[in-house]
PDB file of C-alpha atoms in Angstrom:
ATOM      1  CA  UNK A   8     -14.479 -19.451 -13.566  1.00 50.00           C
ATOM      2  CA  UNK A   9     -14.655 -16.050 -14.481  1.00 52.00           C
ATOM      3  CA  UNK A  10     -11.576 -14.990 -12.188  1.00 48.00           C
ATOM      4  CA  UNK A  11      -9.764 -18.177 -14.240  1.00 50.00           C
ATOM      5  CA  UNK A  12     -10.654 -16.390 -17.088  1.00 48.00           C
ATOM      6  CA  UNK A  13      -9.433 -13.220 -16.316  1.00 47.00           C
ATOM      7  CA  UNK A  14      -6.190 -14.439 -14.699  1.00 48.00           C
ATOM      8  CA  UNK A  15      -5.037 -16.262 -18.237  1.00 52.00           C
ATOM      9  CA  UNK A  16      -5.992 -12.722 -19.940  1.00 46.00           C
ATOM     10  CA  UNK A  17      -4.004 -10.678 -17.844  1.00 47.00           C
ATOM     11  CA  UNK A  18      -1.582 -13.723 -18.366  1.00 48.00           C
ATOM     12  CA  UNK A  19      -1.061 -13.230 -21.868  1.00 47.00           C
ATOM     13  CA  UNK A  20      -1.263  -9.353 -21.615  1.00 43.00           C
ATOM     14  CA  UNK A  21       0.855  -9.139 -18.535  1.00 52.00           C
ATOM     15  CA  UNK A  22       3.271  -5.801 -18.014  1.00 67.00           C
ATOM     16  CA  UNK A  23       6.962  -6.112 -17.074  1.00 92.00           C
ATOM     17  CA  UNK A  24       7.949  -5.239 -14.029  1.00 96.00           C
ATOM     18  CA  UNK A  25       9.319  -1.206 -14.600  1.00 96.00           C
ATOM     19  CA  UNK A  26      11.371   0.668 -12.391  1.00 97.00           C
ATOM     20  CA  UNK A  27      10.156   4.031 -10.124  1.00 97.00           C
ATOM     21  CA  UNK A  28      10.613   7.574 -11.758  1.00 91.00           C
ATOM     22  CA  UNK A  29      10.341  10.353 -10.441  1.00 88.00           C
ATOM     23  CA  UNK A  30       7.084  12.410  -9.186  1.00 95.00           C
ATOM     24  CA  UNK A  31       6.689  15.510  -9.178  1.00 97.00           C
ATOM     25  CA  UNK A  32       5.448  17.430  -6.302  1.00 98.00           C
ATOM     26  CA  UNK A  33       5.176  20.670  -4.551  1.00 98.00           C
ATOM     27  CA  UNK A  34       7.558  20.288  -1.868  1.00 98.00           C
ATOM     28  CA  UNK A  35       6.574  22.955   0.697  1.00 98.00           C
ATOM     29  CA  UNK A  36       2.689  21.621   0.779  1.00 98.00           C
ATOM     30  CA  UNK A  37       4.625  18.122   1.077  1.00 98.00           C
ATOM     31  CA  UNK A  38       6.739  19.030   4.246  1.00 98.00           C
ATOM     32  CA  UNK A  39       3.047  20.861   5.482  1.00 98.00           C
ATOM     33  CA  UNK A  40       2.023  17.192   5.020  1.00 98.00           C
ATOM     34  CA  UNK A  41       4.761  15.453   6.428  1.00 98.00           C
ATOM     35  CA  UNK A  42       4.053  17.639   9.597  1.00 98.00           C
ATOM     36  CA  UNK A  43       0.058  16.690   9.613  1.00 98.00           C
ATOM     37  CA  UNK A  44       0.808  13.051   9.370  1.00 98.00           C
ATOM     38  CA  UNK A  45       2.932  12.471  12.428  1.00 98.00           C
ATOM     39  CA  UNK A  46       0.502  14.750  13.880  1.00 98.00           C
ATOM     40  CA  UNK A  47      -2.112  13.271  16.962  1.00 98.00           C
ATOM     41  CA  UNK A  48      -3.693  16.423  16.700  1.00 98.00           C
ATOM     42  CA  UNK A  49      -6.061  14.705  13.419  1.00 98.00           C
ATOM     43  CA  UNK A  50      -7.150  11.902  15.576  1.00 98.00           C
ATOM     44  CA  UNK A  51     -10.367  12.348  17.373  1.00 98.00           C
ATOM     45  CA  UNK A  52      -9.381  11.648  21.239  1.00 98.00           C
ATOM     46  CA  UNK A  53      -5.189  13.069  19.855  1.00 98.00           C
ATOM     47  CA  UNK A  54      -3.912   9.497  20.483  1.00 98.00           C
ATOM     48  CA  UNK A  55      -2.856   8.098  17.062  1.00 98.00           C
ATOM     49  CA  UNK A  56      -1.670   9.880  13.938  1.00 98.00           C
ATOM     50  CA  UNK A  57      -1.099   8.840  10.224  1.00 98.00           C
ATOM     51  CA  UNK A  58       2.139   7.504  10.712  1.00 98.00           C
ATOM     52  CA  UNK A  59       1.143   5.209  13.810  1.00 97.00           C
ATOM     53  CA  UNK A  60       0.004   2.466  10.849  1.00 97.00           C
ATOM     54  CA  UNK A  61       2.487   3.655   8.302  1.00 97.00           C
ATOM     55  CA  UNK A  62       6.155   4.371  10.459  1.00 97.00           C
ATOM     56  CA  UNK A  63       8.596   4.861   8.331  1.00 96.00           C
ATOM     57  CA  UNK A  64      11.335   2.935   9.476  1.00 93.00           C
ATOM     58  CA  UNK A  65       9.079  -0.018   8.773  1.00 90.00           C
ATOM     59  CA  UNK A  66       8.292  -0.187   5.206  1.00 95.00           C
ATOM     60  CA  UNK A  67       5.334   2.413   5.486  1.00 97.00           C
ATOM     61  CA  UNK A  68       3.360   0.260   7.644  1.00 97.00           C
ATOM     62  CA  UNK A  69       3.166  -1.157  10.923  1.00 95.00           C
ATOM     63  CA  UNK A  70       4.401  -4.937  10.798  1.00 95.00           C
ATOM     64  CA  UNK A  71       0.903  -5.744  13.447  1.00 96.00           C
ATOM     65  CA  UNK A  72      -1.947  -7.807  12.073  1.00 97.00           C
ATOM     66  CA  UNK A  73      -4.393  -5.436  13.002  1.00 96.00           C
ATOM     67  CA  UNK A  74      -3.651  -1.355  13.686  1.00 96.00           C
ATOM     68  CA  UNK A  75      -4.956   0.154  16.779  1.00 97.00           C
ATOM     69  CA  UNK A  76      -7.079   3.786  15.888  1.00 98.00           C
ATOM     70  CA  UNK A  77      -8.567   6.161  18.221  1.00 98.00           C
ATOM     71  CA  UNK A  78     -10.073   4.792  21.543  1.00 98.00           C
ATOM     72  CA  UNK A  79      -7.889   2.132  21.049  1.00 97.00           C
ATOM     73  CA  UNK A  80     -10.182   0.557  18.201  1.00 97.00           C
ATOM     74  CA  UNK A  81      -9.128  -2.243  16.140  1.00 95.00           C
ATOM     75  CA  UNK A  82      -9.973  -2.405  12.185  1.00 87.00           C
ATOM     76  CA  UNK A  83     -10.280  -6.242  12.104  1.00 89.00           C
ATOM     77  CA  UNK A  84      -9.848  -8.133  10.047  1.00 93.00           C
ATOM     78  CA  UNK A  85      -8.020  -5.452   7.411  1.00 95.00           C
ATOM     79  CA  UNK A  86      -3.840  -4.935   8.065  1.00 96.00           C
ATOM     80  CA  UNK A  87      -2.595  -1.733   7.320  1.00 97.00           C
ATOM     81  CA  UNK A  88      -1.190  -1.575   3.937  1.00 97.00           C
ATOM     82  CA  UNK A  89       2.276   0.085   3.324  1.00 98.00           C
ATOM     83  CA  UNK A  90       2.345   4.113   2.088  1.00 98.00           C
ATOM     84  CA  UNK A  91       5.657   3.993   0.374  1.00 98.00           C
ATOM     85  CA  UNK A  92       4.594   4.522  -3.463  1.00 98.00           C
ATOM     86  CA  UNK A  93       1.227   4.598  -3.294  1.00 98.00           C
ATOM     87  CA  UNK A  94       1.297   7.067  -5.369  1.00 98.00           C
ATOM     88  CA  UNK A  95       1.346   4.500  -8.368  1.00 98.00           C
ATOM     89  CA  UNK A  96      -1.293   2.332  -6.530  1.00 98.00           C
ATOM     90  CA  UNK A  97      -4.731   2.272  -9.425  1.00 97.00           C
ATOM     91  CA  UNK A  98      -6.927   3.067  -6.003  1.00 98.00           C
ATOM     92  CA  UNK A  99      -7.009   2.868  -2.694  1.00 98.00           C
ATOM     93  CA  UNK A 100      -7.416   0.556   0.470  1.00 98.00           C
ATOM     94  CA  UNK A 101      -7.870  -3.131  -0.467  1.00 97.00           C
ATOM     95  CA  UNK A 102     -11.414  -2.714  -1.854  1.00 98.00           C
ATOM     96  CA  UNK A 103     -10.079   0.019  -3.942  1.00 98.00           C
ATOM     97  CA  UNK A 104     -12.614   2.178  -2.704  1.00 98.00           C
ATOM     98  CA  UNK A 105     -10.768   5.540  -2.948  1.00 98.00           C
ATOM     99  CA  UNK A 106     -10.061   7.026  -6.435  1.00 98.00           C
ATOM    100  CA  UNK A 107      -7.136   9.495  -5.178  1.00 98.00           C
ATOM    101  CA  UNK A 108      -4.928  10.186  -2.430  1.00 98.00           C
ATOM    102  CA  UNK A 109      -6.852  12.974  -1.128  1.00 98.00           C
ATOM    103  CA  UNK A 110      -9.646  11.374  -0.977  1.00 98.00           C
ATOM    104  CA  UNK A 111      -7.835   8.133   1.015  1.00 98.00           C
ATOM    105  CA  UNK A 112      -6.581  10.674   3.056  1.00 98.00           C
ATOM    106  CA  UNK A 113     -10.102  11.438   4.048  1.00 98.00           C
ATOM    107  CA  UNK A 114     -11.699   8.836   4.365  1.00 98.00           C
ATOM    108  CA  UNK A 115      -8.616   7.612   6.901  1.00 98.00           C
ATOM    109  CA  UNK A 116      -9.122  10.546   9.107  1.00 98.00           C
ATOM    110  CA  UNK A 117     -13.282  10.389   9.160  1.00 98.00           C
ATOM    111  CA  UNK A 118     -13.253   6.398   9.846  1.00 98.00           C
ATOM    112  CA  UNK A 119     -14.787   5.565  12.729  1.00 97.00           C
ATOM    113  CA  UNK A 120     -11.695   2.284  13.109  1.00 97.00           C
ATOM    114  CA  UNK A 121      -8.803   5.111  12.205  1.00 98.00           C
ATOM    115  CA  UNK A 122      -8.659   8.612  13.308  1.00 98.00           C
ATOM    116  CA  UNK A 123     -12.074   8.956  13.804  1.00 98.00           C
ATOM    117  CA  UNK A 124     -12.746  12.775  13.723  1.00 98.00           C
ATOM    118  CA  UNK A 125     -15.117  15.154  11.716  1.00 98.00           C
ATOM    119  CA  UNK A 126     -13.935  17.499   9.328  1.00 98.00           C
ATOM    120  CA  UNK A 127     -15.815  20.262  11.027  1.00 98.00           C
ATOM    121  CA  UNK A 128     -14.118  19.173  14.327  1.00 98.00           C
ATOM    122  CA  UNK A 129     -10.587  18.969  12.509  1.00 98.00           C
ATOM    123  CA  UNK A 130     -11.120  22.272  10.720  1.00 98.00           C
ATOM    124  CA  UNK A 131     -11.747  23.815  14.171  1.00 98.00           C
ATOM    125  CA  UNK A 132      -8.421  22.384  16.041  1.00 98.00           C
ATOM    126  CA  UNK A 133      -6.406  23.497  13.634  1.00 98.00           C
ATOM    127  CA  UNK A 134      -7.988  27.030  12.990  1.00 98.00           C
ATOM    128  CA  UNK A 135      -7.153  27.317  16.891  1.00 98.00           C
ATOM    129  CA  UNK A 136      -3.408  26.282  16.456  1.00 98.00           C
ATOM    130  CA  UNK A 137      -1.179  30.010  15.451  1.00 98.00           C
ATOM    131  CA  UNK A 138       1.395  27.674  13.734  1.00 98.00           C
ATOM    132  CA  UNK A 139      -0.843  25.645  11.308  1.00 98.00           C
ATOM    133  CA  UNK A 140      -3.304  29.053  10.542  1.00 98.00           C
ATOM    134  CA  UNK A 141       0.670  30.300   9.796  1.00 98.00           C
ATOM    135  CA  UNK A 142       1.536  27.533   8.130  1.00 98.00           C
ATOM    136  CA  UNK A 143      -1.215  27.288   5.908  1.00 98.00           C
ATOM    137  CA  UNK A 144      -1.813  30.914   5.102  1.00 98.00           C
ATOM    138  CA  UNK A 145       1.926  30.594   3.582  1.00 98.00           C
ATOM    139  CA  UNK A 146       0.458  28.266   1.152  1.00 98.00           C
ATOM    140  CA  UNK A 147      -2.878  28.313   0.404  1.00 98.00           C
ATOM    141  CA  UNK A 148      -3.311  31.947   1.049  1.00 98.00           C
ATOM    142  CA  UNK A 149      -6.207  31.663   3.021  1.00 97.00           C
ATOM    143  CA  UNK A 150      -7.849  32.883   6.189  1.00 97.00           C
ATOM    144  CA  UNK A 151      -9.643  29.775   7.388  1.00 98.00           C
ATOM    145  CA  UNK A 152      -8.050  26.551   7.059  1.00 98.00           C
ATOM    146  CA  UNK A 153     -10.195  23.322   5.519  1.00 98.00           C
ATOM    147  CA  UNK A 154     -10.329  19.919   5.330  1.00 98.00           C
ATOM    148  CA  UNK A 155      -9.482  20.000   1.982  1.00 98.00           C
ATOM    149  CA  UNK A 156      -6.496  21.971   2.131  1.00 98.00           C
ATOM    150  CA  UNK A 157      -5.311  19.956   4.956  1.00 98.00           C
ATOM    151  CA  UNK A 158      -6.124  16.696   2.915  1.00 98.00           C
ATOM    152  CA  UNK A 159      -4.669  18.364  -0.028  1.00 98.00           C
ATOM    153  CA  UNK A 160      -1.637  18.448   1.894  1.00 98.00           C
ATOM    154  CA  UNK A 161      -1.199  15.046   2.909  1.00 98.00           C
ATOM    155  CA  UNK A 162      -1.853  13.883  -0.476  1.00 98.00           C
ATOM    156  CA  UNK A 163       1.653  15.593  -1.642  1.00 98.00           C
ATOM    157  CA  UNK A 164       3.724  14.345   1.325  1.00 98.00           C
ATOM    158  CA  UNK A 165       2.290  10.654  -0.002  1.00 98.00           C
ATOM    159  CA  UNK A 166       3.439  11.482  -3.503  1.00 98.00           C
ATOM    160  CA  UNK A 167       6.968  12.124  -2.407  1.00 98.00           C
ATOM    161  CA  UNK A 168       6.768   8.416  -0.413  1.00 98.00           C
ATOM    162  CA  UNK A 169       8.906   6.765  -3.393  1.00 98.00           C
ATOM    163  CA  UNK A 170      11.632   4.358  -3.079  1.00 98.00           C
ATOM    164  CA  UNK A 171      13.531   4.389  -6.316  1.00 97.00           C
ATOM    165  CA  UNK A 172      16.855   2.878  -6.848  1.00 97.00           C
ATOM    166  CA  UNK A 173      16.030  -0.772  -5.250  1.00 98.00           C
ATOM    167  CA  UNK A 174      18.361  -3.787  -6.604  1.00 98.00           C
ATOM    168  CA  UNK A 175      16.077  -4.777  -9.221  1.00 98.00           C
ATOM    169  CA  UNK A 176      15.225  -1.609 -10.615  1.00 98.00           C
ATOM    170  CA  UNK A 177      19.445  -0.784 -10.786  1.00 98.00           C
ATOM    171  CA  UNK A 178      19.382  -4.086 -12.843  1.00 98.00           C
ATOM    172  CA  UNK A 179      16.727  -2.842 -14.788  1.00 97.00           C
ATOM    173  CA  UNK A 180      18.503  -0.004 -15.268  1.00 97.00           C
ATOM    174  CA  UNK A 181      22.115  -1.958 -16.240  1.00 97.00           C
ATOM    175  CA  UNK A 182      23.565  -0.173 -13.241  1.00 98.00           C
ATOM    176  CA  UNK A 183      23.911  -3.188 -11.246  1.00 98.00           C
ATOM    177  CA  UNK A 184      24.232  -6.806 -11.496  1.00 98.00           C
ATOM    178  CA  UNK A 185      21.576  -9.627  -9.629  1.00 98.00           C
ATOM    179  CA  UNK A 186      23.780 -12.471  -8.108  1.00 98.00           C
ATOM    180  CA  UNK A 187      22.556 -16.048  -9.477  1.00 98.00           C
ATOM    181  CA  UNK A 188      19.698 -17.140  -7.246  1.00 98.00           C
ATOM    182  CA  UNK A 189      18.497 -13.611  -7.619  1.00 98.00           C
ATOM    183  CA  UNK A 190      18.430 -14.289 -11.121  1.00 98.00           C
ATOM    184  CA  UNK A 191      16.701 -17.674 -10.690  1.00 98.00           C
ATOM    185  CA  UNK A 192      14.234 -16.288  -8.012  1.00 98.00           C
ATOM    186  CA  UNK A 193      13.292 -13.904 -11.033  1.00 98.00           C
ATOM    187  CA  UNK A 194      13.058 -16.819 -13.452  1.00 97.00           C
ATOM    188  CA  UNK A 195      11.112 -18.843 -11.304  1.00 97.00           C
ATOM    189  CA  UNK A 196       8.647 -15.466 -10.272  1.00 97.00           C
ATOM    190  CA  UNK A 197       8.018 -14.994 -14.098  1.00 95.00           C
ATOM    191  CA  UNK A 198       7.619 -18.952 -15.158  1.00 95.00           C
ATOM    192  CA  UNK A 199       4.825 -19.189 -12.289  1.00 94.00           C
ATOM    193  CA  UNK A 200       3.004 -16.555 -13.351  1.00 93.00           C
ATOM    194  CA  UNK A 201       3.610 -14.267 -10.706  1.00 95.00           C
ATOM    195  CA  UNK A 202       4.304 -11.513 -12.846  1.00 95.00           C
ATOM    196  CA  UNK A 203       0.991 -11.879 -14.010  1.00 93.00           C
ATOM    197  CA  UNK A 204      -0.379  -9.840 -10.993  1.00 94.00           C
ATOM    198  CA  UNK A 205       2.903  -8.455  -9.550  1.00 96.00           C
ATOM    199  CA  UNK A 206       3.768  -5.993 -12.522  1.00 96.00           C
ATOM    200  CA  UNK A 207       4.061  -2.337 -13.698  1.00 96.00           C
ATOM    201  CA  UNK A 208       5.758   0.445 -11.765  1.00 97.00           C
ATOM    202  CA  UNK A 209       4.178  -0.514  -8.662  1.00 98.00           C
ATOM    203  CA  UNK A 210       4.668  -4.344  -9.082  1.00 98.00           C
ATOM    204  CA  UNK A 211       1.352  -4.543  -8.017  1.00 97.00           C
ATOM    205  CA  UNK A 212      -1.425  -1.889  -6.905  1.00 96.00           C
ATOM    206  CA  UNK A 213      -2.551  -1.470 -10.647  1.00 96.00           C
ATOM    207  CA  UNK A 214      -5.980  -4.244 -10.213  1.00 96.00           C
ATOM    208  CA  UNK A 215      -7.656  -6.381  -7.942  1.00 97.00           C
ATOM    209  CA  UNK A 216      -7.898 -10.150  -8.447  1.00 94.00           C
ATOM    210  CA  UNK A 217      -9.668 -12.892  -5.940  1.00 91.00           C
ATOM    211  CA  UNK A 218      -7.951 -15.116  -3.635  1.00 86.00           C
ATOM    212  CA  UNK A 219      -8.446 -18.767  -4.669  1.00 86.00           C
ATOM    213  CA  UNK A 220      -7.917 -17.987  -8.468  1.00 87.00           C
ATOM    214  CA  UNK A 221      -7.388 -21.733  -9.174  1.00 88.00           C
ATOM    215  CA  UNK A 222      -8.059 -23.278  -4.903  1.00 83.00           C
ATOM    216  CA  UNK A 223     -10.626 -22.092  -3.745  1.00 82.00           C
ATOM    217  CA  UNK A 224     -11.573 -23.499  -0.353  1.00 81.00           C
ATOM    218  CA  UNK A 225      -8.905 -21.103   1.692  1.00 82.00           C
ATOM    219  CA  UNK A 226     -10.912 -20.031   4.531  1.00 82.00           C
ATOM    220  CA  UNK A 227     -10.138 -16.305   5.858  1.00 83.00           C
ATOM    221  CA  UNK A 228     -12.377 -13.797   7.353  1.00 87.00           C
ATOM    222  CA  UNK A 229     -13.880 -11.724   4.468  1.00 89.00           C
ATOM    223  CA  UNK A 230     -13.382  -7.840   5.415  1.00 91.00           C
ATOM    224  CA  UNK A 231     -13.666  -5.062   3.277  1.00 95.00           C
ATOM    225  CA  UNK A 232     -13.511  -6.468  -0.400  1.00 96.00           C
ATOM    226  CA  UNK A 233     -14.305  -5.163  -3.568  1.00 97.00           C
ATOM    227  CA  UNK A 234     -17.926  -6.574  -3.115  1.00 96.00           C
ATOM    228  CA  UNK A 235     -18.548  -3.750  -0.397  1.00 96.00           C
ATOM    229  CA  UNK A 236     -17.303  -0.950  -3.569  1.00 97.00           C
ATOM    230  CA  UNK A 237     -19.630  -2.511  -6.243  1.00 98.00           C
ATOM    231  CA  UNK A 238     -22.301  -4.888  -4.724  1.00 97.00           C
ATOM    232  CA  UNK A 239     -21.409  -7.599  -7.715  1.00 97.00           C
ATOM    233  CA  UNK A 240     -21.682 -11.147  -5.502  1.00 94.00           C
ATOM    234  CA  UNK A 241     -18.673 -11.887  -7.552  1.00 92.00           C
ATOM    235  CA  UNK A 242     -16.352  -9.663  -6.097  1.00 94.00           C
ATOM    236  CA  UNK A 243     -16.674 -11.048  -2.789  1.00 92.00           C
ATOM    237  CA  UNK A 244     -13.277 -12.095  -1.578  1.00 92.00           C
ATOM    238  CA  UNK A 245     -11.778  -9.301  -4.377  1.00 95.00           C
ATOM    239  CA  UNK A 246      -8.800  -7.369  -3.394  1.00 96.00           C
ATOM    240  CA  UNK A 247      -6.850  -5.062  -4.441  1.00 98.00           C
ATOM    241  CA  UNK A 248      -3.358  -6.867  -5.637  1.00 97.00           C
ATOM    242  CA  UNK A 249      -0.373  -5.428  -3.000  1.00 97.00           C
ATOM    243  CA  UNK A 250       2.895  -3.815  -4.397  1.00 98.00           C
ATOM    244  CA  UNK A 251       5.628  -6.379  -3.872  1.00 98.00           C
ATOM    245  CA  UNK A 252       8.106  -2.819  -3.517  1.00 98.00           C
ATOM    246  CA  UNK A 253       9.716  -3.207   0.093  1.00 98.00           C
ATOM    247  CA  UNK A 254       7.676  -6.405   0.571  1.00 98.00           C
ATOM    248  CA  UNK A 255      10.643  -8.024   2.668  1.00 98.00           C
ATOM    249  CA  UNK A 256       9.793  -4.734   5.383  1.00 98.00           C
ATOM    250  CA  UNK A 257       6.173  -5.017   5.574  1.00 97.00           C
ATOM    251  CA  UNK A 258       5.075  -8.645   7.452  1.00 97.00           C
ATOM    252  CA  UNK A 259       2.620  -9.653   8.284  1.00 97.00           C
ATOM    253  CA  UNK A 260       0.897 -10.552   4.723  1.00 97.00           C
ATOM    254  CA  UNK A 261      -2.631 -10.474   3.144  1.00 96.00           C
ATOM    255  CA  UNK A 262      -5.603  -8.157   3.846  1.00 95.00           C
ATOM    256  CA  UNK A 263      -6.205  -9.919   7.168  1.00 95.00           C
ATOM    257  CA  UNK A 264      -2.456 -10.021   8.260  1.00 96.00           C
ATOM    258  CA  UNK A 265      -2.852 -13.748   9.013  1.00 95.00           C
ATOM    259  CA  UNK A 266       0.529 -14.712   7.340  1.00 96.00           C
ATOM    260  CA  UNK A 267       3.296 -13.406   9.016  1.00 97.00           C
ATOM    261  CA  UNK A 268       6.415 -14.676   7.258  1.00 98.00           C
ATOM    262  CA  UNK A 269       7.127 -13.907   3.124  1.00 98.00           C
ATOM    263  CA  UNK A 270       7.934 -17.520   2.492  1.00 98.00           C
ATOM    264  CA  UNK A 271       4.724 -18.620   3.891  1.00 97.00           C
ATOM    265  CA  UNK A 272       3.016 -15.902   1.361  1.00 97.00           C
ATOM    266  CA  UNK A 273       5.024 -17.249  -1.764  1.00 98.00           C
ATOM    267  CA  UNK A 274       3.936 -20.946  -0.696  1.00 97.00           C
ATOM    268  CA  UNK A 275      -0.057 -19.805  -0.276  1.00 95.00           C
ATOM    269  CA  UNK A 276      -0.381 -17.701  -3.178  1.00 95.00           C
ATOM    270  CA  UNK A 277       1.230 -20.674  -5.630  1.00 95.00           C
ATOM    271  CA  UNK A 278      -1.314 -23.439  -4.126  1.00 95.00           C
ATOM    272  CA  UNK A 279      -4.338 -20.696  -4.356  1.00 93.00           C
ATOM    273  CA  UNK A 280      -3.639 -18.735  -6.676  1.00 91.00           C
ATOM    274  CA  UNK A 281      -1.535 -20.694  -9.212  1.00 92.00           C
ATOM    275  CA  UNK A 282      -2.445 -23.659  -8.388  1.00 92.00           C
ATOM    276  CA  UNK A 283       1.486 -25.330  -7.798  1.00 94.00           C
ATOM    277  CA  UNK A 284       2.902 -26.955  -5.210  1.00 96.00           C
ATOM    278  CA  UNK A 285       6.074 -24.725  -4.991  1.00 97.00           C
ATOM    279  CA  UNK A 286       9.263 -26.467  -4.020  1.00 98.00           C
ATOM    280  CA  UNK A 287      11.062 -25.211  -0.593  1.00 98.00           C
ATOM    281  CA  UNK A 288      13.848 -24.139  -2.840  1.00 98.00           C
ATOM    282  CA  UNK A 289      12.345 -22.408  -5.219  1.00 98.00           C
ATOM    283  CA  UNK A 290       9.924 -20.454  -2.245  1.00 98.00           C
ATOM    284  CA  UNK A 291      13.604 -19.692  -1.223  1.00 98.00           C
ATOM    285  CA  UNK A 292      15.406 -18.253  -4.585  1.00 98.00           C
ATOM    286  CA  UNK A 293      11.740 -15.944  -5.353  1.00 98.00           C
ATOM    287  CA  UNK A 294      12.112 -14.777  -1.637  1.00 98.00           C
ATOM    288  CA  UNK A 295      15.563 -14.135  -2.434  1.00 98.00           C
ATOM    289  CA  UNK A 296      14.370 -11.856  -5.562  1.00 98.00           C
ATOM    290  CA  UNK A 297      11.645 -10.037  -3.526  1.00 98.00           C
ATOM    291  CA  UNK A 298      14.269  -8.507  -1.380  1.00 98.00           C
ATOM    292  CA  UNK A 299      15.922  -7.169  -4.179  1.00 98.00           C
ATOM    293  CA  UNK A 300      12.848  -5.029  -3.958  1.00 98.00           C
ATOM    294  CA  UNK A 301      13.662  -2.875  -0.763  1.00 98.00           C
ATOM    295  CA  UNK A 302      14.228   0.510  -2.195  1.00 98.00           C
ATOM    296  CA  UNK A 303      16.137   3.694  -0.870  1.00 97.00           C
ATOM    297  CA  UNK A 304      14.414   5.278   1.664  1.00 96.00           C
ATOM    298  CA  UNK A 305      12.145   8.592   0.718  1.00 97.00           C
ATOM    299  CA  UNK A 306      14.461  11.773   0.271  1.00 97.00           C
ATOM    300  CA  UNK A 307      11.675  13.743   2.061  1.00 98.00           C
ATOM    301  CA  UNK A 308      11.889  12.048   5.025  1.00 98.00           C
ATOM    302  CA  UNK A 309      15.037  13.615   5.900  1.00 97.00           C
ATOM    303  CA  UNK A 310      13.658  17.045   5.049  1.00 97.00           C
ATOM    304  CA  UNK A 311      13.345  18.981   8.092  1.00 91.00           C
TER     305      UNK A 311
END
């Protein structure tokens, strides 16, 4: 009841959907990070990096249900959510249990499921390696490099990870024109309510919401949910809401990756969350919409 409640709040009080601006950001501690996240050298036995669970030619994630960390560990049942614009994201991982990117960044590379290292351990590889003491030094203007510089780093490569100029947000923007099941795919996406979560900047990432809003007997596996951030018995099965931005790029869907096509997602989150029946044609026109959502790729990752 009191997600019901909350859910025709945010109903009436719902943003619009608005379209990415620009971030600023210190470019030479972003390429520093762009360098560190393709790096193995962060991961504990050098066999993953960053970007093996957020590649960039696939949406900023990794399209598997379930990424693959050092040792070959698996972080079941949580899927790797997608970098691109996570700068605009309210917090971080699906419990929203990160407050910043630096801190995400952290708590990524200290995970025992992820890159599983220490910062001590980290600090020491990298105070060993003449390019990255160079590197650094350039920057931060320091001797000894630390895990919060190196975090620090990261966290601005991130903040470049935008992808303005999608369909929708031209058409936002009267630069473009949506053809007319785009148009009704947006109809339909706003008359079911989906705005009412997908919304802002971000069309999504900005709060966290239960699955089985208005159904509530869909059985998953629970994972890391907002319960584990706040110990409230009612945030069990509490997530943070995804950005929809590039959705048609990032399968498989949900925290536990267990849906792997988009019009299977549309169809569960109307029954659970919406409580409708959706129609195979309208499924089709809102999948239609969500791929005018795919935006230009990030101008950084072309940076050398």
């Amino acid at each position: 009841m009191r997600f019901l409640i909350l859910f025709i709040a945010t109903f009436i009080f719902a943003q619009d959907i608005i379209p990415i601006h620009n971030v600023k950001y210190n470019q030479q501690k972003a390429l520093l990070g762009k360098k560190l996240f393709s790096d193995k050298i962060l991961s504990k036995d050098k066999s993953v990096a960053c970007v093996s669970c957020h590649e960039f030619n696939e949406g900023g994630a990794d399209n598997k249900q379930f990424s693959i960390g050092a040792f070959k560990r698996i972080d079941k049942p949580m899927n790797s959510q997608t970098v691109f614009n996570s700068v605009f994201n309210i917090a971080f991982f699906w419990n929203g249990r990160a407050h910043t990117l630096q801190q995400q960044a952290l708590m990524a590379i200290t995970d025992h499921n992820e890159l599983a290292i220490t910062p001590k351990e980290l600090e020491n590889r990298l105070n060993k390696n003449s390019l990255y003491k160079k590197l650094f030094k350039n920057i931060y203007h320091k001797d000894y490099i630390t895990t919060n510089m190196i975090t620090d780093a990261i966290a601005e490569f991130e903040k470049a990870l935008t992808t303005p100029d999608s369909k929708f947000d031209l058409y936002l923007q009267k630069k473009a024109e949506l053809n007319k099941q785009e148009q009704k795919g947006y109809r339909l996406f706003k008359r079911y309510g989906c705005i009412v979560c997908h919304n802002g900047v971000n069309i999504g990432g900005n709060s966290f919401q239960k699955i089985g809003v208005v159904i509530q007997d869909y059985n998953m596996p629970r994972g890391l949910d907002r319960y584990e951030v706040t110990k409230d018995n009612d945030d069990k099965y509490v997530y943070k809401i995804p950005t929809l931005r590039n959705i048609a790029l990032t399968a498989p869907y949900f925290h536990d990756g267990s849906v792997k096509t988009l019009k299977e997602a549309i169809s569960k989150m109307g029954y659970y969350n919406l409580g409708i029946m959706l129609k195979k044609e309208d499924i089709k026109d809102i999948e239609i919409f969500l791929n005018t959502l795919t935006g230009k790729k990030p101008t950084i990752l072309d940076m050398p």
